[in-house]
GROMACS .gro file of C-alpha atoms in nm:
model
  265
    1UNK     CA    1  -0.332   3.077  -1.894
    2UNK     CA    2  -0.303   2.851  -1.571
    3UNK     CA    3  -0.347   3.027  -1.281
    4UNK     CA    4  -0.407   3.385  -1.437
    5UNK     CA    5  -0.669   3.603  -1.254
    6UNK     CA    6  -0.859   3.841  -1.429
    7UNK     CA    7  -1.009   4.101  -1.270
    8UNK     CA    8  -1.405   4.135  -1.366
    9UNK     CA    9  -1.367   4.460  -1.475
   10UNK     CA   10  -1.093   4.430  -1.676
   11UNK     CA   11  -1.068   4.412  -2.038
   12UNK     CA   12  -0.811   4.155  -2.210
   13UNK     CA   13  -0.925   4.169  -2.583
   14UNK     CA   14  -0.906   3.822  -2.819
   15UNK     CA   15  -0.559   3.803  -2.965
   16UNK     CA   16  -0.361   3.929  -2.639
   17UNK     CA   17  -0.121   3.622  -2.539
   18UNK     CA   18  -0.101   3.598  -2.128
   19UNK     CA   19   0.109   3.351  -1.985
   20UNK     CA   20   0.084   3.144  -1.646
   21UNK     CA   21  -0.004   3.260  -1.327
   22UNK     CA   22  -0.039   3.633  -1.423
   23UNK     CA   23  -0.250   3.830  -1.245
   24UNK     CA   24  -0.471   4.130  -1.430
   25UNK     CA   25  -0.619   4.409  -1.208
   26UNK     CA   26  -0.927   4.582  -1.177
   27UNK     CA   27  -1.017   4.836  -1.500
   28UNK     CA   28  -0.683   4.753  -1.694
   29UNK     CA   29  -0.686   4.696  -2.037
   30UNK     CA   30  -0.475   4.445  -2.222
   31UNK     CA   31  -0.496   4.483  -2.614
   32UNK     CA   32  -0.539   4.234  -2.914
   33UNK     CA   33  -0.196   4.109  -3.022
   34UNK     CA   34  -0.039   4.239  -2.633
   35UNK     CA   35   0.160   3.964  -2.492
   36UNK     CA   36   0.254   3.859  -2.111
   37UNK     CA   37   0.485   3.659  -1.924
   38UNK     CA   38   0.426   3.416  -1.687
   39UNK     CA   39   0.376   3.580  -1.305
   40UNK     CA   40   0.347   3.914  -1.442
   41UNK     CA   41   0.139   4.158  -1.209
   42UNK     CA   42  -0.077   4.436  -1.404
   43UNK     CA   43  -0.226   4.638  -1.202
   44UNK     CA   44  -0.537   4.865  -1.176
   45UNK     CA   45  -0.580   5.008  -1.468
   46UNK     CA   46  -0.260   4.992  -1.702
   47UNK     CA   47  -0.314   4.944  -2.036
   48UNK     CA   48  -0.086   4.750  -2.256
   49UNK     CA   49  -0.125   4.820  -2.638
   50UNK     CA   50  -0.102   4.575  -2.913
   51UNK     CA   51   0.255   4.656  -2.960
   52UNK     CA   52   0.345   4.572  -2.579
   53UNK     CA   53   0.544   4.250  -2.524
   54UNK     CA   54   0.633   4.209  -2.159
   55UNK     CA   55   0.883   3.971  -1.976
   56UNK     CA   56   0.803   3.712  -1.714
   57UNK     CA   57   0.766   3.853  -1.317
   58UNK     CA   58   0.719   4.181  -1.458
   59UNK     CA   59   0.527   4.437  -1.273
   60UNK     CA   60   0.316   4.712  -1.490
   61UNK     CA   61   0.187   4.979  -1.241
   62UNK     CA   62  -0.141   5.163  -1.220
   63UNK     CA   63  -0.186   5.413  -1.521
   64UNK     CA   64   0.082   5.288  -1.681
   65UNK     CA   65   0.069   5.272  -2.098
   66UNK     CA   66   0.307   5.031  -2.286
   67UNK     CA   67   0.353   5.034  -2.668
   68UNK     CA   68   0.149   5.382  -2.716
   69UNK     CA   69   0.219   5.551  -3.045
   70UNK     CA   70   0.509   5.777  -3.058
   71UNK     CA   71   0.507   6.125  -3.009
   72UNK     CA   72   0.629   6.211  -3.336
   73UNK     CA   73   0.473   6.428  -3.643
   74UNK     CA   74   0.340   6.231  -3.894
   75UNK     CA   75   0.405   5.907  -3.734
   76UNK     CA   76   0.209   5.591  -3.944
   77UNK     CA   77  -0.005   5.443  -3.710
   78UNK     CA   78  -0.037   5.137  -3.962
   79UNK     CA   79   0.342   5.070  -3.916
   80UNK     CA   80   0.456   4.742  -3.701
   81UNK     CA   81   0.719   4.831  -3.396
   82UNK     CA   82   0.723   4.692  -3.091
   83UNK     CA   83   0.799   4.781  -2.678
   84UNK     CA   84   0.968   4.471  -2.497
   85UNK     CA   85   1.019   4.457  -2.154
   86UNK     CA   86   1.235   4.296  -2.000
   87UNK     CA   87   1.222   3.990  -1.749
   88UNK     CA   88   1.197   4.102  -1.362
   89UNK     CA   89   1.131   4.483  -1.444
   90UNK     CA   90   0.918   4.689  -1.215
   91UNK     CA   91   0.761   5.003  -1.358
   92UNK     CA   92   0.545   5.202  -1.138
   93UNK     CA   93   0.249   5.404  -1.146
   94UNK     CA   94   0.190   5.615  -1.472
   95UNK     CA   95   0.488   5.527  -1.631
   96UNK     CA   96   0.453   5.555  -2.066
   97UNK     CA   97   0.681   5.362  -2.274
   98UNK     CA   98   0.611   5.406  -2.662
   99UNK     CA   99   0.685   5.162  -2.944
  100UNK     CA  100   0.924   5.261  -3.226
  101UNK     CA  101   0.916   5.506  -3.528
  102UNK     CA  102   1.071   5.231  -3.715
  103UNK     CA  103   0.902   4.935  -3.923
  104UNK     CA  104   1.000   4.621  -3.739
  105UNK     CA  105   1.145   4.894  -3.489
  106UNK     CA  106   1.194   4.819  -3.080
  107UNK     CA  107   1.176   4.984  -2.786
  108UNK     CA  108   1.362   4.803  -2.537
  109UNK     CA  109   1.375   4.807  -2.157
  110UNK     CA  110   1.616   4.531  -2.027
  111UNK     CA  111   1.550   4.323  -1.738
  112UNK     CA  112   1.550   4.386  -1.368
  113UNK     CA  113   1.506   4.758  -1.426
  114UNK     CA  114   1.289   4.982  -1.234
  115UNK     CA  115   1.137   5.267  -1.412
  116UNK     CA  116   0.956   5.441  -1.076
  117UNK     CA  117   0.656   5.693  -1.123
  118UNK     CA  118   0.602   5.912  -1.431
  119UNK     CA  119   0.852   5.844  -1.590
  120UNK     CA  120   0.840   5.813  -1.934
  121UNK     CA  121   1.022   5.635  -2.210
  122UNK     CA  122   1.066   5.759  -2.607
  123UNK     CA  123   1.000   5.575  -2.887
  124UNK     CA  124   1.336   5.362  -2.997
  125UNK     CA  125   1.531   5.425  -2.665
  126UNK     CA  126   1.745   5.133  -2.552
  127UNK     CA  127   1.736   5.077  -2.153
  128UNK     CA  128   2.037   4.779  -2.073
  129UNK     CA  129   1.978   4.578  -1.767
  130UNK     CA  130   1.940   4.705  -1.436
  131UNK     CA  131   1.899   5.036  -1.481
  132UNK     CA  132   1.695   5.303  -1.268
  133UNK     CA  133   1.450   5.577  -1.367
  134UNK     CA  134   1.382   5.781  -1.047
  135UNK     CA  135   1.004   5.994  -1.063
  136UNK     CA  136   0.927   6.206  -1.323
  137UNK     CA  137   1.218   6.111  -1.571
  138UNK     CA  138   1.208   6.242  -1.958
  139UNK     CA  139   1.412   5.991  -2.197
  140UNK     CA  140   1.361   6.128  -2.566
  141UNK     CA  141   1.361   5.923  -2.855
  142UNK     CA  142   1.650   5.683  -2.942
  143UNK     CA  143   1.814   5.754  -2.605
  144UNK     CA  144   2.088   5.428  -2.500
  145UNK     CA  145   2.124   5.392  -2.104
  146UNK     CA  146   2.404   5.165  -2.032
  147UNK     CA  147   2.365   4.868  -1.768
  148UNK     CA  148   2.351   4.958  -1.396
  149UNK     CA  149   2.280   5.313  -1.472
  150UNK     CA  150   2.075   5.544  -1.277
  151UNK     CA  151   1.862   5.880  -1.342
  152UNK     CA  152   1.739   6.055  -1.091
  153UNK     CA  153   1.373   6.210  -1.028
  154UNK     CA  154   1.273   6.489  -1.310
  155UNK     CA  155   1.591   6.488  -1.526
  156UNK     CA  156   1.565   6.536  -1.886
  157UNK     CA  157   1.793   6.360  -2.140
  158UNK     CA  158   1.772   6.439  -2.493
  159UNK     CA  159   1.705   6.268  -2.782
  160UNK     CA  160   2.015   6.038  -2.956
  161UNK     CA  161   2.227   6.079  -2.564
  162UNK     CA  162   2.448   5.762  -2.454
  163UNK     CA  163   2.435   5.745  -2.087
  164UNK     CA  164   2.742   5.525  -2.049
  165UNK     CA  165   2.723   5.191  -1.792
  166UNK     CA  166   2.755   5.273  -1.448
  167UNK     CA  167   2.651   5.607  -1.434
  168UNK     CA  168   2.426   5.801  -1.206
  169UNK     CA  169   2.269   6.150  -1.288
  170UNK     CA  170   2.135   6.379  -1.049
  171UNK     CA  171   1.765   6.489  -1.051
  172UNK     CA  172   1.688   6.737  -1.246
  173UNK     CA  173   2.004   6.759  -1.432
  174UNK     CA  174   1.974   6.879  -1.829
  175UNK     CA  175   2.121   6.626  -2.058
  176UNK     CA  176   2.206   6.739  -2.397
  177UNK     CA  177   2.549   6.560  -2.478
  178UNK     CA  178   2.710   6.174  -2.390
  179UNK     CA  179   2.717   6.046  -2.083
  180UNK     CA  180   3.060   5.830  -2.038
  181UNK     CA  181   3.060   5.531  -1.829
  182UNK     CA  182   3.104   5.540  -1.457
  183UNK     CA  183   3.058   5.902  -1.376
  184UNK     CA  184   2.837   6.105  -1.193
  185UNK     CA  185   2.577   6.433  -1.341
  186UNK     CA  186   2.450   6.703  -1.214
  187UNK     CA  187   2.306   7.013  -1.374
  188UNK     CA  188   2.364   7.077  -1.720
  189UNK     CA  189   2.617   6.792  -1.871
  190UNK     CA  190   2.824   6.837  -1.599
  191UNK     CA  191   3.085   6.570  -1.480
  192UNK     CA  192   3.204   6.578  -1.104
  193UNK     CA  193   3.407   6.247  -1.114
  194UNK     CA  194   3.383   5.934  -1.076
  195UNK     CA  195   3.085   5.686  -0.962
  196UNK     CA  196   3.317   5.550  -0.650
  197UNK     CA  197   3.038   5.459  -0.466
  198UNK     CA  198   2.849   5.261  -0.717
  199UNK     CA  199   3.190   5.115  -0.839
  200UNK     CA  200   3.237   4.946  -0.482
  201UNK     CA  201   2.880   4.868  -0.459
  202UNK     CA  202   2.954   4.643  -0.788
  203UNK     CA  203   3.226   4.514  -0.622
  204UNK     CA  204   3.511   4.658  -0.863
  205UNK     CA  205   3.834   4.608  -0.750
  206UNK     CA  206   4.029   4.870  -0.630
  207UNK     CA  207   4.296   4.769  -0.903
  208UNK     CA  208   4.018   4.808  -1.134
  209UNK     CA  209   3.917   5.134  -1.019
  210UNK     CA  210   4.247   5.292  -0.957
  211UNK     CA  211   4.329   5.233  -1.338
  212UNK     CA  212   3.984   5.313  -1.442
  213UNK     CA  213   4.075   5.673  -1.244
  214UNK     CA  214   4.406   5.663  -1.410
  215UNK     CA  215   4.190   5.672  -1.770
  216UNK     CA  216   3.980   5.968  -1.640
  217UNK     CA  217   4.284   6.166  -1.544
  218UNK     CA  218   4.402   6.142  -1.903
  219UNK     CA  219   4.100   6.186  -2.106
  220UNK     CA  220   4.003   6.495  -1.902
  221UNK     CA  221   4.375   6.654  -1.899
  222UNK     CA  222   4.352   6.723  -2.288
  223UNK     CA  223   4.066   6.943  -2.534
  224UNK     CA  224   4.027   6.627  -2.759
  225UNK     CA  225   3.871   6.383  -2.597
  226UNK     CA  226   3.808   6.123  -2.882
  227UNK     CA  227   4.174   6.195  -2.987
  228UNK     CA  228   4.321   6.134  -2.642
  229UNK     CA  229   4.135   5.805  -2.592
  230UNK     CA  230   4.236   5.667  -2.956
  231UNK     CA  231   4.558   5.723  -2.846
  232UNK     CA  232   4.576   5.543  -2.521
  233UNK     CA  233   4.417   5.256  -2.670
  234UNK     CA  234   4.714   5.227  -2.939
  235UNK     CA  235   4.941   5.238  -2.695
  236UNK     CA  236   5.151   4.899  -2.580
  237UNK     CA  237   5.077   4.991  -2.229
  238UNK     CA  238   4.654   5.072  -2.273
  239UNK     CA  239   4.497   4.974  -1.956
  240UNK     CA  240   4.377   4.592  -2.012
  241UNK     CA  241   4.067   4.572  -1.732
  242UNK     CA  242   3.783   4.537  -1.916
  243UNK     CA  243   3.608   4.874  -1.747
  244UNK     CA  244   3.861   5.078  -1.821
  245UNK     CA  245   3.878   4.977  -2.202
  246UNK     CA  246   3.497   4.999  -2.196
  247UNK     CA  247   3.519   5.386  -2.088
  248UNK     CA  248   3.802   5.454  -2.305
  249UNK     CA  249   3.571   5.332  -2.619
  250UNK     CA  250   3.287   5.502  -2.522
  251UNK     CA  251   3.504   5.812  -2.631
  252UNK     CA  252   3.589   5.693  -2.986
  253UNK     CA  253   3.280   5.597  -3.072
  254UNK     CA  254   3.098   5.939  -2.973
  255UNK     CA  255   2.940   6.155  -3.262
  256UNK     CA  256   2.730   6.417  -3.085
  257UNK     CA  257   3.042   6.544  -2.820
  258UNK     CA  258   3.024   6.485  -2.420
  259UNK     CA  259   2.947   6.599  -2.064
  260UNK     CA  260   3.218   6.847  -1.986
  261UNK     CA  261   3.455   6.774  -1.637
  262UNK     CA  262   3.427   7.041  -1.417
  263UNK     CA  263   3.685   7.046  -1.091
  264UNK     CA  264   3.537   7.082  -0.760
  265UNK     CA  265   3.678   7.482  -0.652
   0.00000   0.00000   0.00000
């Protein structure tokens, strides 16, 4: 604990683990068995439950709860499950992320994510690296967001979704059904095109993206989605870039059917 600061008024019960130079603000509450990275900021008042583990140079923000019990009926309090957070993660004020269902269970946010204000995060959800929670966003349980993914302010994503890598959602869009890679929301599951704009800002190359377009063309010309991308990756000539096989997959691996394509009039 080299270097940690601990606020007077806060409470950091025998058990929790705290790494170096971590700094613990005024009225927050760090529980028995909780453990902290090195140069990890929590401030006022967040509480971090038993079941929180948190990366180094994360950033907990007032109000925030980590590794609360899951809203779920007849959930066994007794059970061990954990909430990890990733290294270099910022999560702002009153965000709630809730340890698993699931005995030896995780909830997972990656590293380098930023889950902004109010958002909140269901028990057993799976957030890859660098992705973005705008305000007010609802993940329910068992939710996977793919890496470099964003979701903007007061969306709602149901329970069991894929939001595919590279994606962006609009705020307040309905989510019900998979998300496939590198696409963007809006309303309810519906698909406008292609994340262009993020794409370049990842530094794709237009090769990449041109074929990637190439794949969206095709999957979105025919009624069977899963069908149509099985196909194209048995073919000789199946796009080889590593995005485009990535999106194509995302297809054949879907159980709970997608966002639907909808052509701008």
């Amino acid at each position: 604990m080299k270097d940690t600061q601990i606020h007077s008024t806060a409470i950091v019960e025998s058990g929790a683990k705290l790494g170096t130079n971590v700094l613990v603000g005024p009225y927050s509450i760090i529980e028995q068995g909780a453990e902290v990275g090195d140069n990890t900021n929590i401030q006022s008042h967040a509480i971090l439950k038993s079941h929180a583990i948190i990366g180094r140079g994360v950033e907990v923000g007032h109000f925030s709860v980590i590794g609360g019990d899951p809203q779920h009926m007849g959930f066994d309090r007794s059970l061990c499950s954990k909430a990890i957070i990733g290294r270099g993660t910022r999560i702002g004020e009153g965000v709630t992320v809730h340890r698993s269902i699931e005995q030896e269970g995780t909830t997972r946010v990656g590293e380098d994510c930023f889950l902004m204000g109010y958002s909140h995060v269901a028990h057993d959800c799976m957030l890859e690296n660098r992705v973005v929670l705008a305000n007010g966003v609802l993940l329910g349980g068992h939710v996977l967001v793919g890496v470099d993914s964003f979701i903007g302010g007061g969306a709602a994503v149901h329970q069991f979704v894929r939001v595919g890598q590279g994606s962006m959602i609009g705020g307040l869009a309905e989510i019900s059904l998979d998300i496939p890679p590198q696409v963007l929301v809006s309303g309810r599951n519906i698909i406008s095109g292609l994340n262009l704009v993020g794409l370049k800002r990842r530094n794709v190359s237009k090769e990449e993206i041109s074929e990637l377009k190439n794949c969206f063309r095709n999957i979105f010309e025919n009624p069977n989605l899963k069908k149509t991308a099985t196909r194209i990756l048995e073919d000789p000539e199946c796009p080889q870039s590593k995005i485009s096989r990535e999106f194509l997959n995302f297809f054949v691996s879907g159980k709970r059917g997608f966002a639907k394509f909808q052509k701008k009039s």
